[in-house]
Amino acid sequence: MTNSTWLKSADNRVKLLIFAFTILLLPFVALSFFTFPTTDDYCHTLTVNDMGYWAYQKHYWLTWSGRYIGTLISATQPLTYGSYFGYKVAPAILLLIYVHAFITFAKALSANKLPTWQTALLAFLMLFVFIAEMPSVAGYIYWYTGYYYTVADISTLYLLAYFFRHYPAITAQNIIVLSLGLILLIGMNEYTLVWLVILCGSLFFFKSIIDKKLHFKFLVLSLVALVFGVLSVTAPGNAARAESGLYPTPLKYNLLFSLKSSFTWEFHNLSKMAPALCVLTLVLIPIACILYTSRKPGEFGFFFVHPAFSLLVFAIALYLSYFPSYWSIAEPPNLRGQCVINFWTLIGWTFNVFVIIFWLLEKERIRPILSLGVLSWVVAFYFFSLYLSNFNYRSAWSDLLTGRAARYNKEMIARTELVLSTKEQQVTVPKLKNMPYTILNVTPDWDPAWASVEVNNGCAEWYFKKKFFYK
């Protein structure tokens, strides 16, 4: 009875959520300080050192990628400044910014109408589900070269929050800010590009159809997204990478294979996330009802769209997230890319739940459900059990508490000192004995710390200018 009374206090709920955020992030922040540059980090460092910062951008634009902002990020490798500590502090900073981004997004989505504890709960659960469903925590949070995926998602939350806050009366100044945000985000990675181009185009098209007039401000956004999307996709580097010997499969550019495989992988990935998303929906429903019943005229206009339109855009954007990868290299998106797709799946799912509830309430198909009641304990039990059983959370605590991550860090320091102190061009390096899954992409095929996905051991060998042998 005492516990029930304690939980009724809004202040106590806020304290509980602060504690929950702390427990959620503690192992991941702590593990940040045991990270080390890996694989392609060395390649990017070497290229920047050899060519210079801006020549590096031109080189990758012509030979590897159209990510005109992504290459700006990957070129800021701390190792170019001789810093190993930068790789340890960067993940911790990104994680803390992620919390702020989700809270900012939750505030904007709810127009600040929810009590503090409920806003924090929404942000917490979204972050919780996202981390639980990451196919590669190492590649998304701890690999510096992959930050043009991570930074894109964080920035997307801020951009969407800005859009939601100003939606009732978007000015020319807002369009300029949103356009600049689109230009930056579209240049970070292909998956963010696909979603933003589709969303901007759909916003203009359906808004104009519904209101029976052309919305020129949204037309500007859709044209900006389309122009810079085309600019990125048609970059010489994308064609060069697709045509390289790295992907010699005859299934490249096979339309039937790409269509079928994209659908199969979309269904597989969505079904994997479905349990957590469905339970999250139980929490979203009363929040949506509270927002609907407390709204003022003109508020939450972005939710007043027919669910058929919203779900159609969501399904198309999700499908097209997979298609370019199968079409160009006949493979599913890399694990970091799938993290971005999962991020958009979470955002799209959440948005559509609100749209559907608003539509049902507007049509008087359901009565407002303002509380989960006893069901809230079922939801709490599910997320608690998910926390205990989920691989990402279990491995994070295991890597930290067993000392595996700390020992790995010591191994890498010793390895680096050995290579730097060896004058010969060939070095025998001890094999890794400690491989923390949370901060390292573990693979049995090559050394996961110094190997390159493209050329075995290439990046670290090129950087240190020595040939490695493992014992």
Short mmCIF file of C-alpha atoms in Angstrom, two decimals:
data_model
loop_
_atom_site.label_atom_id
_atom_site.label_comp_id
_atom_site.label_asym_id
_atom_site.label_seq_id
_atom_site.Cartn_x
_atom_site.Cartn_y
_atom_site.Cartn_z
CA MET A 1 0.00 0.00 0.00
CA THR A 2 2.90 2.31 0.86
CA ASN A 3 4.56 1.61 -2.47
CA SER A 4 1.32 2.37 -4.32
CA THR A 5 0.95 5.70 -2.48
CA TRP A 6 4.59 6.58 -3.18
CA LEU A 7 4.09 6.04 -6.91
CA LYS A 8 1.07 8.35 -6.99
CA SER A 9 3.34 11.34 -6.41
CA ALA A 10 4.41 13.02 -9.66
CA ASP A 11 7.73 14.03 -8.11
CA ASN A 12 8.44 10.45 -7.06
CA ARG A 13 7.65 9.22 -10.56
CA VAL A 14 10.17 11.69 -11.97
CA LYS A 15 12.77 10.45 -9.49
CA LEU A 16 12.01 6.87 -10.47
CA LEU A 17 12.46 7.68 -14.14
CA ILE A 18 15.75 9.48 -13.49
CA PHE A 19 16.89 6.33 -11.72
CA ALA A 20 15.65 4.22 -14.66
CA PHE A 21 17.54 6.36 -17.18
CA THR A 22 20.67 6.03 -15.03
CA ILE A 23 20.46 2.26 -14.82
CA LEU A 24 19.64 2.00 -18.53
CA LEU A 25 22.66 4.01 -19.66
CA LEU A 26 25.17 3.26 -16.90
CA PRO A 27 26.82 0.20 -18.47
CA PHE A 28 26.92 1.74 -21.95
CA VAL A 29 28.46 5.01 -20.72
CA ALA A 30 30.95 3.15 -18.54
CA LEU A 31 31.97 0.88 -21.43
CA SER A 32 32.73 3.93 -23.53
CA PHE A 33 35.97 4.41 -21.63
CA PHE A 34 37.27 1.02 -22.74
CA THR A 35 36.78 1.56 -26.45
CA PHE A 36 39.60 1.75 -28.96
CA PRO A 37 39.82 2.75 -32.64
CA THR A 38 38.99 -0.24 -34.82
CA THR A 39 39.07 -1.36 -38.46
CA ASP A 40 38.19 1.52 -40.80
CA ASP A 41 38.99 4.16 -38.17
CA TYR A 42 42.62 3.63 -39.13
CA CYS A 43 41.89 3.94 -42.86
CA HIS A 44 40.06 7.22 -42.46
CA THR A 45 42.76 8.59 -40.16
CA LEU A 46 45.49 7.64 -42.61
CA THR A 47 43.64 9.15 -45.57
CA VAL A 48 43.03 12.46 -43.77
CA ASN A 49 46.65 12.58 -42.64
CA ASP A 50 47.95 11.86 -46.13
CA MET A 51 45.53 13.96 -48.19
CA GLY A 52 44.29 16.64 -45.87
CA TYR A 53 40.74 17.22 -44.63
CA TRP A 54 39.16 18.65 -47.79
CA ALA A 55 41.03 16.47 -50.28
CA TYR A 56 39.70 13.52 -48.27
CA GLN A 57 36.13 14.70 -48.95
CA LYS A 58 36.76 14.86 -52.68
CA HIS A 59 38.45 11.46 -52.66
CA TYR A 60 35.50 9.69 -51.01
CA TRP A 61 32.95 11.57 -53.11
CA LEU A 62 34.62 10.27 -56.26
CA THR A 63 35.57 6.76 -55.14
CA TRP A 64 33.29 5.53 -52.40
CA SER A 65 30.27 7.47 -51.16
CA GLY A 66 27.81 10.28 -51.78
CA ARG A 67 27.50 11.01 -48.06
CA TYR A 68 28.74 14.57 -48.34
CA ILE A 69 28.11 15.22 -44.62
CA GLY A 70 28.92 11.68 -43.49
CA THR A 71 32.46 12.03 -44.79
CA LEU A 72 32.83 15.30 -42.89
CA ILE A 73 32.02 13.37 -39.71
CA SER A 74 34.24 10.35 -40.40
CA ALA A 75 37.13 12.70 -41.23
CA THR A 76 37.14 14.03 -37.66
CA GLN A 77 38.81 10.87 -36.36
CA PRO A 78 40.45 11.65 -32.98
CA LEU A 79 43.47 9.66 -34.13
CA THR A 80 44.21 12.35 -36.72
CA TYR A 81 45.05 14.50 -33.69
CA GLY A 82 46.93 11.66 -32.02
CA SER A 83 44.14 11.12 -29.49
CA TYR A 84 42.96 7.71 -28.34
CA PHE A 85 40.92 9.28 -25.57
CA GLY A 86 38.56 10.82 -28.13
CA TYR A 87 37.27 7.35 -29.00
CA LYS A 88 36.39 6.81 -25.36
CA VAL A 89 34.62 10.06 -24.62
CA ALA A 90 32.67 10.34 -27.92
CA PRO A 91 30.24 7.42 -27.22
CA ALA A 92 29.46 8.71 -23.72
CA ILE A 93 28.67 12.17 -25.07
CA LEU A 94 26.49 10.77 -27.86
CA LEU A 95 24.50 8.63 -25.42
CA LEU A 96 23.78 11.60 -23.16
CA ILE A 97 22.77 13.74 -26.15
CA TYR A 98 20.50 10.90 -27.27
CA VAL A 99 18.59 11.14 -23.99
CA HIS A 100 18.14 14.88 -24.45
CA ALA A 101 17.06 14.37 -28.07
CA PHE A 102 14.38 11.83 -27.15
CA ILE A 103 13.07 14.07 -24.35
CA THR A 104 13.00 17.05 -26.73
CA PHE A 105 11.15 14.93 -29.29
CA ALA A 106 8.64 13.72 -26.69
CA LYS A 107 7.97 17.29 -25.53
CA ALA A 108 7.38 18.51 -29.08
CA LEU A 109 5.24 15.52 -30.03
CA SER A 110 3.00 16.17 -27.02
CA ALA A 111 3.13 19.99 -27.29
CA ASN A 112 4.30 20.08 -23.64
CA LYS A 113 0.83 19.02 -22.50
CA LEU A 114 1.99 16.00 -20.55
CA PRO A 115 3.26 16.15 -16.98
CA THR A 116 7.03 15.90 -16.67
CA TRP A 117 6.98 12.27 -15.55
CA GLN A 118 4.84 11.21 -18.51
CA THR A 119 7.07 13.02 -21.01
CA ALA A 120 10.09 11.36 -19.43
CA LEU A 121 8.33 7.98 -19.54
CA LEU A 122 7.62 8.35 -23.26
CA ALA A 123 11.24 9.29 -23.97
CA PHE A 124 12.56 6.52 -21.73
CA LEU A 125 10.47 3.76 -23.33
CA MET A 126 11.37 4.85 -26.85
CA LEU A 127 15.07 4.85 -26.00
CA PHE A 128 14.68 1.54 -24.15
CA VAL A 129 13.04 -0.18 -27.12
CA PHE A 130 15.54 1.30 -29.55
CA ILE A 131 18.59 0.04 -27.65
CA ALA A 132 16.97 -3.36 -27.15
CA GLU A 133 16.34 -3.69 -30.90
CA MET A 134 19.76 -2.53 -32.10
CA PRO A 135 21.33 -5.26 -34.26
CA SER A 136 24.78 -3.83 -33.54
CA VAL A 137 25.42 -1.69 -30.48
CA ALA A 138 29.14 -1.77 -31.23
CA GLY A 139 28.81 -0.48 -34.75
CA TYR A 140 26.20 2.16 -33.93
CA ILE A 141 27.41 3.59 -30.60
CA TYR A 142 31.09 2.77 -30.26
CA TRP A 143 32.51 2.71 -33.79
CA TYR A 144 33.57 6.23 -34.66
CA THR A 145 33.42 5.64 -38.41
CA GLY A 146 29.75 4.72 -38.06
CA TYR A 147 28.76 8.00 -36.46
CA TYR A 148 27.23 9.40 -39.62
CA TYR A 149 24.41 6.97 -38.81
CA THR A 150 24.18 7.79 -35.11
CA VAL A 151 24.48 11.55 -35.47
CA ALA A 152 21.85 11.45 -38.23
CA ASP A 153 19.30 9.79 -35.96
CA ILE A 154 19.97 12.15 -33.07
CA SER A 155 19.70 15.13 -35.40
CA THR A 156 16.48 13.70 -36.88
CA LEU A 157 14.86 13.79 -33.44
CA TYR A 158 15.74 17.48 -33.10
CA LEU A 159 14.56 18.27 -36.63
CA LEU A 160 11.22 16.50 -36.12
CA ALA A 161 10.80 18.22 -32.76
CA TYR A 162 11.37 21.59 -34.44
CA PHE A 163 8.83 20.70 -37.13
CA PHE A 164 6.17 19.61 -34.62
CA ARG A 165 6.62 22.73 -32.51
CA HIS A 166 6.15 25.08 -35.45
CA TYR A 167 3.64 23.07 -37.47
CA PRO A 168 0.55 25.14 -36.56
CA ALA A 169 2.05 28.26 -38.17
CA ILE A 170 5.14 27.50 -40.22
CA THR A 171 6.89 30.68 -41.35
CA ALA A 172 9.41 31.31 -44.08
CA GLN A 173 12.11 31.33 -41.40
CA ASN A 174 11.00 27.87 -40.25
CA ILE A 175 11.23 26.61 -43.83
CA ILE A 176 14.79 27.90 -44.11
CA VAL A 177 15.80 26.14 -40.88
CA LEU A 178 14.04 22.92 -41.91
CA SER A 179 15.65 23.06 -45.36
CA LEU A 180 19.12 23.44 -43.87
CA GLY A 181 18.38 20.51 -41.57
CA LEU A 182 17.28 18.39 -44.53
CA ILE A 183 20.44 19.23 -46.46
CA LEU A 184 22.62 18.17 -43.55
CA LEU A 185 20.70 15.00 -42.71
CA ILE A 186 20.28 13.77 -46.28
CA GLY A 187 24.04 13.98 -46.72
CA MET A 188 24.74 11.68 -43.76
CA ASN A 189 23.54 8.29 -44.99
CA GLU A 190 21.29 6.64 -47.56
CA TYR A 191 18.62 5.42 -45.13
CA THR A 192 17.95 8.84 -43.63
CA LEU A 193 17.92 10.15 -47.21
CA VAL A 194 15.18 7.71 -48.27
CA TRP A 195 12.94 8.49 -45.31
CA LEU A 196 13.24 12.27 -45.50
CA VAL A 197 12.68 12.44 -49.26
CA ILE A 198 9.56 10.26 -48.99
CA LEU A 199 8.20 12.07 -45.93
CA CYS A 200 8.71 15.54 -47.41
CA GLY A 201 7.14 14.54 -50.71
CA SER A 202 4.21 12.85 -48.97
CA LEU A 203 3.65 15.84 -46.70
CA PHE A 204 3.35 18.17 -49.68
CA PHE A 205 1.26 15.78 -51.77
CA PHE A 206 -1.30 14.66 -49.18
CA LYS A 207 -1.54 18.06 -47.47
CA SER A 208 -2.27 19.70 -50.82
CA ILE A 209 -4.84 17.02 -51.72
CA ILE A 210 -6.62 17.21 -48.36
CA ASP A 211 -6.71 21.02 -48.24
CA LYS A 212 -7.35 21.29 -52.01
CA LYS A 213 -4.64 23.88 -52.47
CA LEU A 214 -0.91 23.88 -53.13
CA HIS A 215 1.22 24.31 -50.02
CA PHE A 216 4.26 26.07 -51.46
CA LYS A 217 6.20 25.96 -48.18
CA PHE A 218 5.98 22.19 -48.11
CA LEU A 219 6.77 22.13 -51.82
CA VAL A 220 10.03 23.88 -51.02
CA LEU A 221 10.88 21.22 -48.43
CA SER A 222 10.10 18.39 -50.83
CA LEU A 223 12.19 19.95 -53.61
CA VAL A 224 15.13 20.55 -51.29
CA ALA A 225 14.97 16.94 -50.10
CA LEU A 226 14.66 15.61 -53.64
CA VAL A 227 17.48 17.72 -55.12
CA PHE A 228 20.00 16.87 -52.42
CA GLY A 229 18.83 13.28 -52.35
CA VAL A 230 19.52 12.96 -56.07
CA LEU A 231 22.85 14.75 -55.59
CA SER A 232 23.92 12.20 -53.00
CA VAL A 233 22.63 9.12 -54.83
CA THR A 234 24.23 10.08 -58.15
CA ALA A 235 27.64 10.81 -56.63
CA PRO A 236 30.44 9.07 -58.60
CA GLY A 237 31.54 7.27 -55.43
CA ASN A 238 28.29 5.30 -55.12
CA ALA A 239 28.65 3.88 -58.61
CA ALA A 240 32.33 3.15 -58.05
CA ARG A 241 31.61 1.24 -54.85
CA ALA A 242 28.78 -0.77 -56.41
CA GLU A 243 30.94 -1.67 -59.40
CA SER A 244 33.99 -2.57 -57.33
CA GLY A 245 35.13 -6.14 -56.87
CA LEU A 246 33.80 -6.15 -53.31
CA TYR A 247 30.36 -7.23 -54.48
CA PRO A 248 30.88 -9.64 -57.40
CA THR A 249 27.45 -11.26 -57.16
CA PRO A 250 25.42 -11.64 -60.38
CA LEU A 251 22.28 -10.70 -58.43
CA LYS A 252 23.19 -7.03 -58.45
CA TYR A 253 20.62 -4.94 -60.37
CA ASN A 254 18.25 -7.91 -60.42
CA LEU A 255 14.82 -6.31 -60.05
CA LEU A 256 12.88 -9.43 -59.06
CA PHE A 257 15.49 -10.46 -56.52
CA SER A 258 15.62 -6.96 -55.04
CA LEU A 259 11.83 -6.64 -54.78
CA LYS A 260 11.42 -10.04 -53.16
CA SER A 261 14.39 -9.78 -50.80
CA SER A 262 13.41 -6.29 -49.64
CA PHE A 263 9.93 -7.49 -48.70
CA THR A 264 11.27 -10.60 -46.95
CA TRP A 265 13.77 -8.63 -44.89
CA GLU A 266 11.24 -5.91 -44.07
CA PHE A 267 8.78 -8.51 -42.78
CA HIS A 268 11.50 -10.32 -40.84
CA ASN A 269 12.80 -7.17 -39.17
CA LEU A 270 9.38 -5.76 -38.35
CA SER A 271 8.20 -9.08 -36.89
CA LYS A 272 11.30 -9.16 -34.70
CA MET A 273 10.51 -5.71 -33.32
CA ALA A 274 6.76 -6.33 -33.11
CA PRO A 275 6.51 -7.64 -29.51
CA ALA A 276 8.26 -4.60 -28.02
CA LEU A 277 6.41 -2.21 -30.31
CA CYS A 278 3.02 -3.73 -29.45
CA VAL A 279 3.62 -3.42 -25.72
CA LEU A 280 4.89 0.12 -26.24
CA THR A 281 1.58 0.79 -28.02
CA LEU A 282 -0.29 0.03 -24.79
CA VAL A 283 1.52 2.98 -23.23
CA LEU A 284 1.06 5.23 -26.26
CA ILE A 285 -2.72 4.78 -26.41
CA PRO A 286 -3.60 6.59 -23.14
CA ILE A 287 -1.01 9.27 -23.91
CA ALA A 288 -2.65 9.86 -27.29
CA CYS A 289 -6.07 10.03 -25.63
CA ILE A 290 -4.83 12.58 -23.08
CA LEU A 291 -3.44 14.75 -25.86
CA TYR A 292 -6.64 14.51 -27.89
CA THR A 293 -8.91 15.45 -24.99
CA SER A 294 -6.68 18.34 -23.84
CA ARG A 295 -6.01 19.83 -27.26
CA LYS A 296 -6.94 23.37 -28.26
CA PRO A 297 -8.11 24.42 -31.73
CA GLY A 298 -5.28 24.13 -34.24
CA GLU A 299 -3.11 21.90 -32.07
CA PHE A 300 -1.77 18.52 -33.20
CA GLY A 301 -2.66 19.16 -36.82
CA PHE A 302 0.05 16.69 -37.86
CA PHE A 303 -1.96 13.88 -36.26
CA PHE A 304 -5.18 14.70 -38.11
CA VAL A 305 -4.48 12.67 -41.23
CA HIS A 306 -6.32 9.58 -42.41
CA PRO A 307 -4.53 6.47 -41.06
CA ALA A 308 -4.61 4.90 -44.53
CA PHE A 309 -2.36 7.68 -45.87
CA SER A 310 -0.03 7.62 -42.89
CA LEU A 311 0.33 3.84 -42.84
CA LEU A 312 0.87 3.75 -46.61
CA VAL A 313 3.74 6.24 -46.39
CA PHE A 314 5.22 4.32 -43.45
CA ALA A 315 5.07 1.00 -45.31
CA ILE A 316 6.57 2.43 -48.52
CA ALA A 317 9.39 4.23 -46.73
CA LEU A 318 10.20 1.13 -44.70
CA TYR A 319 10.25 -1.05 -47.80
CA LEU A 320 12.42 1.35 -49.76
CA SER A 321 14.90 1.40 -46.89
CA TYR A 322 15.93 -2.11 -47.91
CA PHE A 323 15.56 -1.95 -51.68
CA PRO A 324 18.62 0.20 -52.60
CA SER A 325 20.95 -2.15 -50.76
CA TYR A 326 19.66 -5.28 -52.48
CA TRP A 327 19.58 -3.50 -55.83
CA SER A 328 23.15 -2.14 -55.70
CA ILE A 329 25.06 -4.88 -53.85
CA ALA A 330 22.54 -7.75 -53.55
CA GLU A 331 22.91 -7.81 -49.77
CA PRO A 332 20.81 -6.61 -46.83
CA PRO A 333 21.78 -3.29 -45.27
CA ASN A 334 24.81 -3.42 -43.00
CA LEU A 335 24.14 -3.66 -39.28
CA ARG A 336 24.65 0.06 -38.69
CA GLY A 337 22.22 0.80 -41.49
CA GLN A 338 19.69 -1.57 -39.94
CA CYS A 339 20.01 0.40 -36.70
CA VAL A 340 18.90 3.49 -38.63
CA ILE A 341 16.02 1.55 -40.18
CA ASN A 342 14.97 0.34 -36.72
CA PHE A 343 15.12 3.92 -35.50
CA TRP A 344 12.74 5.06 -38.22
CA THR A 345 10.53 2.02 -37.61
CA LEU A 346 10.18 3.08 -33.98
CA ILE A 347 9.45 6.71 -34.88
CA GLY A 348 7.01 5.74 -37.64
CA TRP A 349 5.21 3.21 -35.47
CA THR A 350 4.83 5.73 -32.63
CA PHE A 351 3.53 8.42 -34.96
CA ASN A 352 1.00 6.06 -36.55
CA VAL A 353 -0.35 4.96 -33.18
CA PHE A 354 -1.11 8.60 -32.40
CA VAL A 355 -2.67 9.11 -35.83
CA ILE A 356 -4.92 6.05 -35.47
CA ILE A 357 -6.06 6.96 -31.95
CA PHE A 358 -6.80 10.56 -32.96
CA TRP A 359 -8.80 9.30 -35.94
CA LEU A 360 -10.77 6.80 -33.85
CA LEU A 361 -11.57 9.44 -31.24
CA GLU A 362 -12.53 11.98 -33.89
CA LYS A 363 -14.89 9.44 -35.49
CA GLU A 364 -16.17 8.48 -32.01
CA ARG A 365 -15.23 4.86 -32.62
CA ILE A 366 -13.68 4.54 -29.17
CA ARG A 367 -13.90 6.32 -25.85
CA PRO A 368 -10.80 8.02 -24.43
CA ILE A 369 -8.61 5.64 -22.43
CA LEU A 370 -6.71 7.85 -20.01
CA SER A 371 -5.03 5.19 -17.90
CA LEU A 372 -3.85 1.62 -18.20
CA GLY A 373 -4.90 0.77 -14.68
CA VAL A 374 -3.80 -2.69 -13.58
CA LEU A 375 -2.47 -3.34 -17.09
CA SER A 376 0.38 -0.91 -16.33
CA TRP A 377 1.92 -3.57 -14.08
CA VAL A 378 1.79 -6.06 -16.95
CA VAL A 379 3.58 -3.55 -19.19
CA ALA A 380 6.17 -2.86 -16.48
CA PHE A 381 6.76 -6.59 -16.03
CA TYR A 382 7.23 -7.08 -19.78
CA PHE A 383 9.83 -4.34 -20.10
CA PHE A 384 11.61 -5.51 -16.95
CA SER A 385 11.78 -9.08 -18.27
CA LEU A 386 12.94 -7.75 -21.65
CA TYR A 387 15.72 -5.86 -19.90
CA LEU A 388 16.86 -9.03 -18.13
CA SER A 389 16.69 -11.23 -21.23
CA ASN A 390 17.77 -8.88 -24.03
CA PHE A 391 21.22 -9.59 -25.46
CA ASN A 392 22.26 -5.95 -25.74
CA TYR A 393 21.55 -5.20 -22.08
CA ARG A 394 22.93 -8.49 -20.75
CA SER A 395 26.15 -8.26 -22.76
CA ALA A 396 26.71 -4.65 -21.68
CA TRP A 397 26.55 -5.55 -18.01
CA SER A 398 28.59 -8.70 -18.60
CA ASP A 399 31.35 -6.87 -20.50
CA LEU A 400 31.52 -4.30 -17.72
CA LEU A 401 31.17 -6.38 -14.55
CA THR A 402 33.38 -9.29 -15.64
CA GLY A 403 36.15 -6.87 -16.59
CA ARG A 404 36.18 -8.18 -20.16
CA ALA A 405 36.04 -4.68 -21.63
CA ALA A 406 38.77 -3.40 -19.34
CA ARG A 407 41.04 -6.33 -20.24
CA TYR A 408 40.35 -5.75 -23.93
CA ASN A 409 41.40 -2.12 -23.54
CA LYS A 410 44.66 -3.21 -21.89
CA GLU A 411 45.28 -5.72 -24.68
CA MET A 412 44.84 -3.05 -27.32
CA ILE A 413 47.17 -0.64 -25.52
CA ALA A 414 49.81 -3.39 -25.28
CA ARG A 415 49.32 -4.31 -28.93
CA THR A 416 49.73 -0.73 -30.06
CA GLU A 417 52.87 -0.26 -27.97
CA LEU A 418 54.30 -3.48 -29.41
CA VAL A 419 53.69 -2.42 -33.01
CA LEU A 420 55.06 1.08 -32.47
CA SER A 421 58.19 -0.20 -30.75
CA THR A 422 58.96 -2.82 -33.42
CA LYS A 423 61.37 -1.56 -36.08
CA GLU A 424 60.86 -4.49 -38.44
CA GLN A 425 58.19 -4.32 -41.12
CA GLN A 426 56.58 -7.54 -39.87
CA VAL A 427 55.06 -7.87 -36.40
CA THR A 428 53.73 -10.91 -34.58
CA VAL A 429 50.72 -9.71 -32.60
CA PRO A 430 49.03 -11.69 -29.83
CA LYS A 431 45.49 -12.74 -30.68
CA LEU A 432 42.77 -11.07 -28.67
CA LYS A 433 41.74 -13.02 -25.59
CA ASN A 434 38.95 -10.65 -24.59
CA MET A 435 36.25 -9.68 -27.05
CA PRO A 436 33.47 -7.55 -25.54
CA TYR A 437 30.40 -7.87 -27.77
CA THR A 438 29.07 -4.46 -26.76
CA ILE A 439 32.00 -2.41 -28.03
CA LEU A 440 33.45 -4.74 -30.67
CA ASN A 441 32.00 -6.39 -33.76
CA VAL A 442 33.14 -9.92 -32.97
CA THR A 443 33.77 -12.19 -35.94
CA PRO A 444 35.65 -15.51 -36.23
CA ASP A 445 36.88 -14.73 -39.74
CA TRP A 446 39.46 -12.06 -38.90
CA ASP A 447 40.76 -9.99 -36.04
CA PRO A 448 37.79 -7.82 -35.02
CA ALA A 449 39.91 -4.95 -33.72
CA TRP A 450 42.37 -4.37 -36.53
CA ALA A 451 40.83 -6.09 -39.52
CA SER A 452 38.99 -4.30 -42.29
CA VAL A 453 35.71 -5.63 -43.59
CA GLU A 454 36.93 -5.01 -47.13
CA VAL A 455 40.62 -6.03 -46.87
CA ASN A 456 41.65 -8.31 -44.04
CA ASN A 457 43.88 -6.34 -41.64
CA GLY A 458 44.27 -3.68 -44.31
CA CYS A 459 43.44 -0.54 -42.35
CA ALA A 460 45.59 -1.07 -39.28
CA GLU A 461 48.46 -2.40 -41.40
CA TRP A 462 48.29 0.59 -43.68
CA TYR A 463 48.15 2.97 -40.73
CA PHE A 464 51.10 1.45 -38.86
CA LYS A 465 52.90 0.57 -42.13
CA LYS A 466 53.63 -2.94 -40.94
CA LYS A 467 52.46 -6.46 -41.75
CA PHE A 468 50.70 -8.28 -38.90
CA PHE A 469 50.87 -11.95 -38.00
CA TYR A 470 48.80 -13.34 -35.14
CA LYS A 471 49.84 -15.96 -32.64
#
